[in-house]
Coordinates of C-alpha atoms and ligand atoms in Angstrom, one line a residue:
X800 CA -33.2 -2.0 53.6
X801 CA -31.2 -0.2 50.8
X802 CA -29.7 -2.4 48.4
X803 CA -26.6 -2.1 46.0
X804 CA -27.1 0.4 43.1
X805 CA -26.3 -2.6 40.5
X806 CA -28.7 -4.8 42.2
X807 CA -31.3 -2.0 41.9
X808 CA -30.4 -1.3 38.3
X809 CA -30.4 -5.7 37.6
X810 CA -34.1 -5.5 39.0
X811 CA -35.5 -2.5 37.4
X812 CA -34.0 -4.5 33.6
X813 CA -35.6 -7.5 34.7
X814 CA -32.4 -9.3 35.7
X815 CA -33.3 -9.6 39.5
X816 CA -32.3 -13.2 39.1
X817 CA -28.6 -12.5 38.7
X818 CA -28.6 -11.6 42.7
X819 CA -31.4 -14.9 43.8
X820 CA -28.8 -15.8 46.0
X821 CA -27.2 -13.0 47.1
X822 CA -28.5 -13.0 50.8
X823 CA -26.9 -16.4 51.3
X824 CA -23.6 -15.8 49.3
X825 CA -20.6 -15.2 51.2
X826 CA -18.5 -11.9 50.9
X827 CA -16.5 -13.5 48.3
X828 CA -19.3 -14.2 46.1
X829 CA -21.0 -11.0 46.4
X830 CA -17.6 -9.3 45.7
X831 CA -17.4 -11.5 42.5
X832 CA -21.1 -10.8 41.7
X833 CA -20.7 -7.1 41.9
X834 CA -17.6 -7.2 39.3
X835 CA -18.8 -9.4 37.0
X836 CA -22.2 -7.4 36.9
X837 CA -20.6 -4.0 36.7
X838 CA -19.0 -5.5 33.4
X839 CA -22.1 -5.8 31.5
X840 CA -23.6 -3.3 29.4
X841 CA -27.7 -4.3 30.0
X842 CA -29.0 -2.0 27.3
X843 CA -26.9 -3.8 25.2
X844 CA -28.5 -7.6 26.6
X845 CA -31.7 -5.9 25.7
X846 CA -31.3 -5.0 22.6
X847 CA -29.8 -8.4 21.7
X848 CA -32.7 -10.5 23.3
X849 CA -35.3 -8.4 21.2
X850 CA -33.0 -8.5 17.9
X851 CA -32.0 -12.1 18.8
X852 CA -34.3 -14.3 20.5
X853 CA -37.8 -13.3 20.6
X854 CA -40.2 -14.7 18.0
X855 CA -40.8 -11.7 16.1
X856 CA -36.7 -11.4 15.8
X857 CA -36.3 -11.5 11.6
X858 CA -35.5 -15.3 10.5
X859 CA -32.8 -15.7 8.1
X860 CA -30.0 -14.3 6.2
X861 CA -30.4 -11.6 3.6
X862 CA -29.6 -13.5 0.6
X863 CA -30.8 -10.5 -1.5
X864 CA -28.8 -9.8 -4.5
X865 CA -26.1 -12.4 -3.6
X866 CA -23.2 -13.3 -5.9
X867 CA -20.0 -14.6 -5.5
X868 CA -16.9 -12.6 -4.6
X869 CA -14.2 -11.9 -7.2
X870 CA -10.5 -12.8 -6.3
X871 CA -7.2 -12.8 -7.4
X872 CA -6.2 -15.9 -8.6
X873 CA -3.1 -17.7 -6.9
X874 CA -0.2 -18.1 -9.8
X875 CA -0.8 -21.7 -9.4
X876 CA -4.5 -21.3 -10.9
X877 CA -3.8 -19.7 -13.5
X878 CA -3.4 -16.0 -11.9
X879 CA -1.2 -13.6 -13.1
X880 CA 2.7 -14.3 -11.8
X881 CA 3.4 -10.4 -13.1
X882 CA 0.8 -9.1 -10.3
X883 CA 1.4 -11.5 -8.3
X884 CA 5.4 -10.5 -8.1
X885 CA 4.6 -6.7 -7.6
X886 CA 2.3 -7.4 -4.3
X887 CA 5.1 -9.3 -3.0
X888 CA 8.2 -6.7 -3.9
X889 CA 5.2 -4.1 -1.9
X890 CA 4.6 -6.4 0.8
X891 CA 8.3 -6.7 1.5
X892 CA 8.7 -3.5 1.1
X893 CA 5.7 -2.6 4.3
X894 CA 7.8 -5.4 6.2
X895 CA 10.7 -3.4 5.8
X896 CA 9.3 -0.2 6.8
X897 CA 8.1 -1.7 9.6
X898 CA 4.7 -1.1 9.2
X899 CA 3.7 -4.4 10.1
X900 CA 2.7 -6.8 13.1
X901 CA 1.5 -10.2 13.3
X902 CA -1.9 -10.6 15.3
X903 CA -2.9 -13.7 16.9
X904 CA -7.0 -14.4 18.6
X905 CA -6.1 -16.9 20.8
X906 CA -9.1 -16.3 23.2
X907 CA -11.7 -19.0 22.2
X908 CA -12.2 -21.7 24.3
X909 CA -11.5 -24.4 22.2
X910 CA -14.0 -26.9 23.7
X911 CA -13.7 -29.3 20.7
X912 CA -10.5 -29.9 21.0
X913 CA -10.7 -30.8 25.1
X914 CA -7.1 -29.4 25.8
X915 CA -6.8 -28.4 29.0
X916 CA -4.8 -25.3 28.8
X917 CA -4.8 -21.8 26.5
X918 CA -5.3 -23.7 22.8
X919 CA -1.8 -21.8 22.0
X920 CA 0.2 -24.2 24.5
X921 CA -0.9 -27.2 22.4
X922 CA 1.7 -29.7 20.8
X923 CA 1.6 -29.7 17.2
X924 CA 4.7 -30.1 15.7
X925 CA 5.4 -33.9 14.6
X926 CA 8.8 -34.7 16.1
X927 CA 9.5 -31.5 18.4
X928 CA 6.6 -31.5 20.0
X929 CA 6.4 -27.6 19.7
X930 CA 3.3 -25.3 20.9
X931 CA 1.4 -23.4 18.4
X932 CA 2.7 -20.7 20.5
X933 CA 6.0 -21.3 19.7
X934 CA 5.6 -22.5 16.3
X935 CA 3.8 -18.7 15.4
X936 CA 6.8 -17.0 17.2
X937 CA 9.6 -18.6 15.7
X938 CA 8.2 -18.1 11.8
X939 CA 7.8 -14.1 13.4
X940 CA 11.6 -14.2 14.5
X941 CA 12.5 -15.4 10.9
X942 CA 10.8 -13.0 9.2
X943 CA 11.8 -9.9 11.5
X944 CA 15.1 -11.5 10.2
X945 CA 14.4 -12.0 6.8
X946 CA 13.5 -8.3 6.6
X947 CA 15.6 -6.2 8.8
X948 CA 13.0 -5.2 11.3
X949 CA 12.1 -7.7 14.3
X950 CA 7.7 -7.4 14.3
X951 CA 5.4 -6.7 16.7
X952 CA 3.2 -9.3 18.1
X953 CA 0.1 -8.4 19.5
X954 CA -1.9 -12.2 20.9
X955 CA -5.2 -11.6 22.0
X956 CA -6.3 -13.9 25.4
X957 CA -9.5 -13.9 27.4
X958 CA -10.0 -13.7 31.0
X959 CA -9.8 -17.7 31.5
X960 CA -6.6 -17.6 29.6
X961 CA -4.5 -14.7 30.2
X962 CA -2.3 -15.5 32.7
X963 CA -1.9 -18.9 31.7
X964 CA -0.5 -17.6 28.5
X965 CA 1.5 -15.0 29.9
X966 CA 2.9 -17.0 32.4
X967 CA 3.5 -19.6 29.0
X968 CA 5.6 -17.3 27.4
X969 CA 7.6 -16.0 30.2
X970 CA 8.8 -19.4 31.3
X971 CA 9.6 -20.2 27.6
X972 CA 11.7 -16.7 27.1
X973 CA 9.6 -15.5 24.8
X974 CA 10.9 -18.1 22.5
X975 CA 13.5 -15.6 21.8
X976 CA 11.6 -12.9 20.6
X977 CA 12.2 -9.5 22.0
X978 CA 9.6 -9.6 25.5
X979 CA 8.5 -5.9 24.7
X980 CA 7.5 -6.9 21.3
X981 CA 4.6 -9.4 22.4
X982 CA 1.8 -7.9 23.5
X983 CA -0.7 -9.7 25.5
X984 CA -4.4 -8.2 25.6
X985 CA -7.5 -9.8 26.7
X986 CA -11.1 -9.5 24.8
X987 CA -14.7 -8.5 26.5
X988 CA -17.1 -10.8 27.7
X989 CA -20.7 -11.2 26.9
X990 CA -23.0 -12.9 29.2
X991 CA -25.4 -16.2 28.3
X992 CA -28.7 -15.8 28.6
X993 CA -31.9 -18.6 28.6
X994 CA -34.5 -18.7 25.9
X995 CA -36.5 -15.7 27.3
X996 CA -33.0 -13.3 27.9
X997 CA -32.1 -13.6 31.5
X998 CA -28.9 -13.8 32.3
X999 CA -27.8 -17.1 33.4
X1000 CA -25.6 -17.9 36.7
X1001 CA -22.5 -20.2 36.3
X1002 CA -22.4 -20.4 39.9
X1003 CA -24.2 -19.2 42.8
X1004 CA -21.3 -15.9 42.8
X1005 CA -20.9 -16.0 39.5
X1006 CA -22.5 -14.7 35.9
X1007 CA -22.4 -17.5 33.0
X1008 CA -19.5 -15.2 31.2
X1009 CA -18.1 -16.2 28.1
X1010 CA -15.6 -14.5 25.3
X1011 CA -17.1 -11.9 23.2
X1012 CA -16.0 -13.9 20.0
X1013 CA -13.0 -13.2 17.4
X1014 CA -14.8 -10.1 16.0
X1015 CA -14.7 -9.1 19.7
X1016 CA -10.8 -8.5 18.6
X1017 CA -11.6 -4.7 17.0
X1018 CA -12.9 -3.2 20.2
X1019 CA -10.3 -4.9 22.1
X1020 CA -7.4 -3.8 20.2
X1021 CA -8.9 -0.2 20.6
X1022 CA -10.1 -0.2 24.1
X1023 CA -6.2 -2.6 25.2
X1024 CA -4.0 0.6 24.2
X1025 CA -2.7 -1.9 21.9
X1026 CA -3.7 0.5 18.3
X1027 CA -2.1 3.2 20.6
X1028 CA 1.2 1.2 20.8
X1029 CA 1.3 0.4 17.3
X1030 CA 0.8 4.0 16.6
X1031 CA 3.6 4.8 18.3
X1032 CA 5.6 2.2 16.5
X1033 CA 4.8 3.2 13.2
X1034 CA 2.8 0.2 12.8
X1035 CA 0.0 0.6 10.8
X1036 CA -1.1 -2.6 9.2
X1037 CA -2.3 -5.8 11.0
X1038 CA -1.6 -9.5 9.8
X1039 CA -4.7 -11.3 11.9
X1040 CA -4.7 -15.2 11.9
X1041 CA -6.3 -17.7 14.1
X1042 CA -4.1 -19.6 17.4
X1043 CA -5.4 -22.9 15.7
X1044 CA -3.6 -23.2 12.3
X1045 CA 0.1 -23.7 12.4
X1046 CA 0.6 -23.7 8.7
X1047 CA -0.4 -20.2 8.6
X1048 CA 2.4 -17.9 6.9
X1049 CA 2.2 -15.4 10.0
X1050 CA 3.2 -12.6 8.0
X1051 CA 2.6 -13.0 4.4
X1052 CA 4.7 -10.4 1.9
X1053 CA 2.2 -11.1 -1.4
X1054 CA -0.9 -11.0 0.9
X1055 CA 0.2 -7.5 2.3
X1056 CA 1.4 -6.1 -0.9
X1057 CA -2.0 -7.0 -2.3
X1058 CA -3.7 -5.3 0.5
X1059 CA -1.7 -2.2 0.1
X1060 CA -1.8 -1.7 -3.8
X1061 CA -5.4 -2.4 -3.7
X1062 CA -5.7 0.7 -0.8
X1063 CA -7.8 -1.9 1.0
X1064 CA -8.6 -1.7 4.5
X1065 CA -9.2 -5.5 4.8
X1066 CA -7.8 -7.3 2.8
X1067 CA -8.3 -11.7 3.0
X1068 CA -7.6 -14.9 1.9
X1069 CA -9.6 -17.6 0.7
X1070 CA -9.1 -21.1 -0.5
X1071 CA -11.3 -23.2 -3.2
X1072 CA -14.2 -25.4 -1.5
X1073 CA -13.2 -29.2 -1.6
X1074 CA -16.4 -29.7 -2.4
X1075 CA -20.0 -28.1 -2.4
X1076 CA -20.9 -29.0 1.3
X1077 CA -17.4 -28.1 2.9
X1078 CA -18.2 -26.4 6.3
X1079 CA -16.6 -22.9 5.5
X1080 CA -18.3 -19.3 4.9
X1081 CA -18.3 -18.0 1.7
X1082 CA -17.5 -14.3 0.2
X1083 CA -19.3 -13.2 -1.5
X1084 CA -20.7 -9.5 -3.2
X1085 CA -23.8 -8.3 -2.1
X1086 CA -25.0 -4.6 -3.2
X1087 CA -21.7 -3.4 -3.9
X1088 CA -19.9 -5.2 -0.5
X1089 CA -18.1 -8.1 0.1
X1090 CA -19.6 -10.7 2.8
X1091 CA -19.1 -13.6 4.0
X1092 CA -21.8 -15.7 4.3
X1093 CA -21.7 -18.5 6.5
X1094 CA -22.0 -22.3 5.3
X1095 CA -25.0 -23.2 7.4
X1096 CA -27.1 -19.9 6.2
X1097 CA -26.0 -20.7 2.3
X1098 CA -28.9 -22.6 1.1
X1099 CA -27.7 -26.2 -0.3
X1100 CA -28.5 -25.6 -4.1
X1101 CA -26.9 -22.4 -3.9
X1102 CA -24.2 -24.3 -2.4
X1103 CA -24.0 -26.3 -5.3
X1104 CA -24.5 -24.2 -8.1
X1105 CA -21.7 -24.6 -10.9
X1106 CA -20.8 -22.2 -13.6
X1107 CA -19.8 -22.1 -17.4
X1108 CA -16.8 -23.5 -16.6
X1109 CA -17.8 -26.5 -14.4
X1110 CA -16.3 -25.0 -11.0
X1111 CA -18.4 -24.2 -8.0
X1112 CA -19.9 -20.3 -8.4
X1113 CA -19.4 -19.5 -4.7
X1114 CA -16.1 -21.8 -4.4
X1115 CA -14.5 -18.9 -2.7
X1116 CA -14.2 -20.4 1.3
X1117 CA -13.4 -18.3 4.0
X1118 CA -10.2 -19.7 6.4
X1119 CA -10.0 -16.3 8.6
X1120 CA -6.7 -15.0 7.7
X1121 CA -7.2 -11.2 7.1
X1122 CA -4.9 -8.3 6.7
X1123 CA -5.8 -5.2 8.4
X1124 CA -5.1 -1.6 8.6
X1125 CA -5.0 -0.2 11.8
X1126 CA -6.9 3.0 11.3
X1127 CA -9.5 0.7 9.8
X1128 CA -9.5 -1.1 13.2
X1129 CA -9.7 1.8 15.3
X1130 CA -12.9 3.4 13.1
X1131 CA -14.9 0.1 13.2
X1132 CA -14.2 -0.2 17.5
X1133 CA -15.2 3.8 17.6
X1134 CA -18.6 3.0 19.6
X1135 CA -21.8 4.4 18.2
X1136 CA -19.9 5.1 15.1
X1137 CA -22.7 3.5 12.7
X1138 CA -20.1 0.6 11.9
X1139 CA -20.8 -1.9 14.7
X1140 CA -20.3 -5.5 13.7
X1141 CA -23.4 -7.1 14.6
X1142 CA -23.8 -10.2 17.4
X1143 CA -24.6 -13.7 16.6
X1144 CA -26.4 -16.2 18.3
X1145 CA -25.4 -19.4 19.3
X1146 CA -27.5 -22.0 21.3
X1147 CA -25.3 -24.0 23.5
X1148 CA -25.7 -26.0 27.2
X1149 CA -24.7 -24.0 29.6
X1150 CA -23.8 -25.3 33.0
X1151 CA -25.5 -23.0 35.8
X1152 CA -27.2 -23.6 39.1
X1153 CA -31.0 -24.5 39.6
X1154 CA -33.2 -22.1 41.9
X1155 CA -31.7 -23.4 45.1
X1156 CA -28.1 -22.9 44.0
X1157 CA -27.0 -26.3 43.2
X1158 CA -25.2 -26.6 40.0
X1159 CA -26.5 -28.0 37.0
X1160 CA -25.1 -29.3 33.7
X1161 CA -27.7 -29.5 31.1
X1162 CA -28.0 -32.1 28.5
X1163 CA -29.7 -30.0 25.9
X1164 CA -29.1 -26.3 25.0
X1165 CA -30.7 -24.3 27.9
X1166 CA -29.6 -20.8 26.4
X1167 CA -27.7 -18.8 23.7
X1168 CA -24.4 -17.2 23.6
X1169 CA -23.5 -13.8 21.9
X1170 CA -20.3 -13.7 19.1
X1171 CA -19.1 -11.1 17.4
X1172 CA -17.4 -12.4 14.4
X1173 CA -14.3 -10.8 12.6
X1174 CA -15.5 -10.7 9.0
X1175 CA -18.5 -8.7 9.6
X1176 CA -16.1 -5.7 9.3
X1177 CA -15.1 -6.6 5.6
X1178 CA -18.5 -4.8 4.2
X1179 CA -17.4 -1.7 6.5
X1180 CA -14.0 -1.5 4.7
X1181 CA -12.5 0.3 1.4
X1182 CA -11.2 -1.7 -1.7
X1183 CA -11.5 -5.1 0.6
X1184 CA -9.1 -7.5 -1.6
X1185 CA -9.9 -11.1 -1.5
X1186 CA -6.5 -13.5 -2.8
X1187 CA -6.4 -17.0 -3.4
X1188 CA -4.3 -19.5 -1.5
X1189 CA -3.3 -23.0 -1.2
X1190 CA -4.6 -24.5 1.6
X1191 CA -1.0 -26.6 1.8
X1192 CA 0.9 -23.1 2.1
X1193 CA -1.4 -21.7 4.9
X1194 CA -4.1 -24.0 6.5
X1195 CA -4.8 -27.2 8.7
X1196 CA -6.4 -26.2 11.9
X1197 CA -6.8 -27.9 14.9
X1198 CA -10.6 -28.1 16.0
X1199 CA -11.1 -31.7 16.8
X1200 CA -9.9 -33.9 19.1
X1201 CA -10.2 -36.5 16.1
X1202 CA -11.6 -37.0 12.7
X1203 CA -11.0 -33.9 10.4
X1204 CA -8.9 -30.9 11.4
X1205 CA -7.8 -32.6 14.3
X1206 CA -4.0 -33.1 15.8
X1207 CA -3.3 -36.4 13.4
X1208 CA -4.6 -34.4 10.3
X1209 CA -2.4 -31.3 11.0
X1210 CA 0.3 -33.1 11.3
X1211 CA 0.3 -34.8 8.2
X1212 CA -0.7 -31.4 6.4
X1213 CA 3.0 -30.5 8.0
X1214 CA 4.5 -33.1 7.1
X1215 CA 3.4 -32.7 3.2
X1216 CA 4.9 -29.2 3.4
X1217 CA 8.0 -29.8 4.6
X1218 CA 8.0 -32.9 2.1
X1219 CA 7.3 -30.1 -0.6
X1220 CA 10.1 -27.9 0.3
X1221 CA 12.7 -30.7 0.5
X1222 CA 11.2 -31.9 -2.9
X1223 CA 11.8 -28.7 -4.5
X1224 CA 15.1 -28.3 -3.5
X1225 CA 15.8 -32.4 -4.5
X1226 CA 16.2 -33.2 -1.6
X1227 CA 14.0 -36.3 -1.5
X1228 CA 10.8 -37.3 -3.6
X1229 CA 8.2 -36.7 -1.8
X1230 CA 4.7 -38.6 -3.1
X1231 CA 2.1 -36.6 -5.0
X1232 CA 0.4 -35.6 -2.1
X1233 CA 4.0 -33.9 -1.0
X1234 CA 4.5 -36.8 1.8
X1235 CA 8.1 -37.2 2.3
X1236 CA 7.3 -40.7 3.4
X1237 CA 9.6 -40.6 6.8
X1238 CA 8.9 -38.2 10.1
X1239 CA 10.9 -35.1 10.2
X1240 CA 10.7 -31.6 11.2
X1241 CA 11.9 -28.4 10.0
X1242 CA 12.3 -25.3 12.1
X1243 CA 10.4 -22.5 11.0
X1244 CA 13.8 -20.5 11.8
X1245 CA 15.2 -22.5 9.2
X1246 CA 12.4 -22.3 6.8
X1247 CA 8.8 -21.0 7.2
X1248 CA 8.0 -20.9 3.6
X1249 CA 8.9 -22.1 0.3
X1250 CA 11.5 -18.7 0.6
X1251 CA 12.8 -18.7 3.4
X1252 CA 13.5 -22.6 3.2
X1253 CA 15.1 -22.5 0.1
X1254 CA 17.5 -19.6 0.6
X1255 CA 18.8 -21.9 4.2
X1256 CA 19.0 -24.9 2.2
X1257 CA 21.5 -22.8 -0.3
X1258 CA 23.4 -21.7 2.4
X1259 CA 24.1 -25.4 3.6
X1260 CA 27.0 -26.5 2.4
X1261 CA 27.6 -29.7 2.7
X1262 CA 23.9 -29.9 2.4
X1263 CA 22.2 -31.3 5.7
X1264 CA 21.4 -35.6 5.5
X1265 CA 17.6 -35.8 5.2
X1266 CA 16.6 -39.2 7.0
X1267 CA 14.4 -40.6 9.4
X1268 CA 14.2 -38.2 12.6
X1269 CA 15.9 -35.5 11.1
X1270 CA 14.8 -31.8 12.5
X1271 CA 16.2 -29.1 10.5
X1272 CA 17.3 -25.9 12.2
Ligands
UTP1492 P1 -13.2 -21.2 17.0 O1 -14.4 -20.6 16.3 O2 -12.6 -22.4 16.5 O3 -13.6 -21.4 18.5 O4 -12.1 -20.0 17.1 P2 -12.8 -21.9 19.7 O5 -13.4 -21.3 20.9 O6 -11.3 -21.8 19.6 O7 -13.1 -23.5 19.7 P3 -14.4 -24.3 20.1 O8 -15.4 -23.8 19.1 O9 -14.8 -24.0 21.5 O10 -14.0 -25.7 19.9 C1 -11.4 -19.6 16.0 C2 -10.3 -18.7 16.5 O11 -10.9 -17.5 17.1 C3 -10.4 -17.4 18.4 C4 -9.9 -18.8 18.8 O12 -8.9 -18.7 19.8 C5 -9.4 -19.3 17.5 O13 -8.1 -18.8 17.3 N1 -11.5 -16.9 19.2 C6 -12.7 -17.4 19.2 C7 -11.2 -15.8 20.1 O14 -10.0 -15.3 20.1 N2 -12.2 -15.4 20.9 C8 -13.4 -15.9 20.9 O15 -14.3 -15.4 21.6 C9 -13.7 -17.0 20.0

């Protein structure tokens, strides 16, 4: 009996077993099968498993001729406020123009945190209750404000998530952005394969599939239309950030303006290391490139090494806020093109079904999932420009479901800022830490940045009562 050509071509690769029961699935499941196995690219598998996984596969990280990255210093560390004014008068200037547009990865599955839902729709804000989602598009309404041209928003989504979010966003109005300004796009999957690089089954009609990780964002953006749209818009610079981290300034004018006088194609931030172990990659140079090197692949002593002036060497820590240019993006997705970002591995438990179909949920890793990750493009790119921020103007994620980087520990970190604003601007005394000491809220279409809320709070006149409860808007 003939069989499907994709069966034919899983056999001959050695993947037979992605079909084991395809003579007692139903029609549905083979339909499935058949889509989900026409979507992956088995030369690609096969190169991974032999890079990746089998014993000969090169251990390690080259550390050769590692040394930290250089970077401008934030104003607050002693860098230079001059400098520091011209990127922003040049950032302002790109927002202006209209060259820019926020960019969201909002495809991970965010398993930590055990939301159920696209990690986007999650509560964050203290009193309000606001999504992520809506917290990102309200401080990109203010600032199309602020600068006389509304932004493009381009979120990327996977294929769990998509319609979830779309459907999100359409039931909220677009939280009053313009609906043909936010772009929805989802990224690639990679299958999960076991130790020895078969392909795993999540079901009995179905391939273990899982996002290609946030680097998967560059080919994506290239193969979504969405560089073709912003071509057409006269968009040609990216401001990427991560669905997770609500204190991110979305669009950032210093952060751009620094990108584009330094005629960088990737431009990012970093913030100091709390302390020598903190879990973040580092940049650093390497042979004339910047890298980022990731926490667990730094050895410790390097870790901790400390120079002349008693700060950490490689203090530089990585919180995946990058500014990008498109054309950059659309080289680097250009397949075969000598810039491919490499895959990672990751060993995780991966539920799938045992040799008679039934479905099993292993205790231990049983396999390894493939991530591309976003700053492996940064030794690809011209001039990269790595600037200092402060992580209370631009980062408390939320990973956890407790513990660090987790709901309760965002919400403080929001707290504090808003505490800082109305601080600067006497409108309480907040405590050194920037608490204000009571629960409030401000609206990020009042203020979304030290800026934006101070030129609102000059405009109130009487000025607003700041108590207990009070939400800002
Ligand atoms: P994380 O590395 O925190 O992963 O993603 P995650 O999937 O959200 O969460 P865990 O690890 O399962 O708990 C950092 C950012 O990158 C995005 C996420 O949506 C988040 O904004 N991301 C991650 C993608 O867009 N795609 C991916 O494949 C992975």
């Amino acid at each position: 009996m003939s069989q499907h050509p994709l069966i034919e071509k899983f056999t001959r690769a050695g993947q037979g077993q992605v079909f084991a029961h395809w003579s007692t699935a139903t029609e549905h499941e083979r339909a499935g099968l058949l889509v989900e196995a026409a979507e992956i690219d088995l030369q690609e598998v096969e190169r991974l498993t032999r890079a990746l996984l089998r014993p000969s596969a090169a251990a390690g990280v080259d550390l050769d001729g590692l040394a930290p990255a250089p970077y401008e210093r934030h104003p607050a560390n002693g860098g230079e406020r001059a400098a520091w004014h011209a990127a922003k008068a040049a950032g302002e200037a790109a927002l202006r123009a209209g060259r820019v547009a926020a960019f969201t990865v909002a495809g991970g599955q965010g398993t930590r945190l055990g939301y159920d839902g696209p990690k986007g729709t999650f509560p964050v804000t203290p009193l309000r209750r606001k999504s992520l989602f809506q917290v990102f598009a309200e401080k990109i309404r203010a600032a199309g404000a602020r600068f006389g041209r509304p932004l493009h928003w381009f979120v990327m989504t996977s294929h769990a998530n998509h319609a979830a979010t779309e459907a999100f966003f359409a039931e909220h109005r677009w939280f009053g952005l313009d609906r043909h300004r936010v772009h929805f796009f989802r990224q690639g999957r990679m299958p999960a394969v076991d130790f020895e690089g078969r392909i795993l089954l999540e079901g009995r009609g179905s391939i273990a599939l899982s996002p290609d990780g946030h680097g998967g964002s560059l080919r994506a953006l290239a193969r979504s239309g969405a560089l073709d749209v912003m071509a057409g818009e006269g968009v040609d610079i990216l401001s990427y950030f991560q669905v997770d981290n609500p204190l991110v300034r979305c669009v950032d004018p210093a952060f751009i303006g620094w990108h584009v006088l330094g005629g960088s194609e990737m431009s990012s931030k970093m913030v100091t290391k709390a302390h020598a172990a903190e879990k973040v990659g580092h940049f650093c140079a390497q042979r004339g490139r910047t890298v980022v090197i990731e926490y667990s692949d730094l050895p410790a002593a390097v870790q901790q090494e400390k120079g002349p002036d008693g700060e950490l060497r490689y203090r530089a820590g990585s919180i995946a806020i990058h500014t990008l240019d498109r054309a950059f993006v659309s080289r680097m997705a250009e397949p075969g093109g000598g810039t491919s970002l490499p895959f990672h591995r990751a060993e995780k438990k991966i539920p799938t079904v045992d040799a008679a179909g039934n479905p099993v949920k292993p205790e231990r890793p049983n396999g390894v999932k493939f991530e591309l990750f976003v700053f492996d493009a940064l030794p690809f790119a011209r001039n990269p420009v790595v600037i200092e921020t402060l992580r209370a103007d631009d980062f408390s994620p939320v990973k956890n479901a407790e513990g660090a980087d987790s709901p309760e520990t965002c919400r403080r970190d929001q707290l504090r800022q808003y505490g800082r604003w109305l601080h600067s601007v006497g409108a309480l005394r907040a405590d050194e830490t920037g608490h204000p000491g009571i629960d409030l809220e401000v609206s990020p279409l009042f203020g979304y940045d030290d800026d934006s809320f101070a030129a609102s709070w000059a405009r109130r006149t009487p000025a607003p009562r700041v108590e207990h409860g009070v939400y800002l808007e």
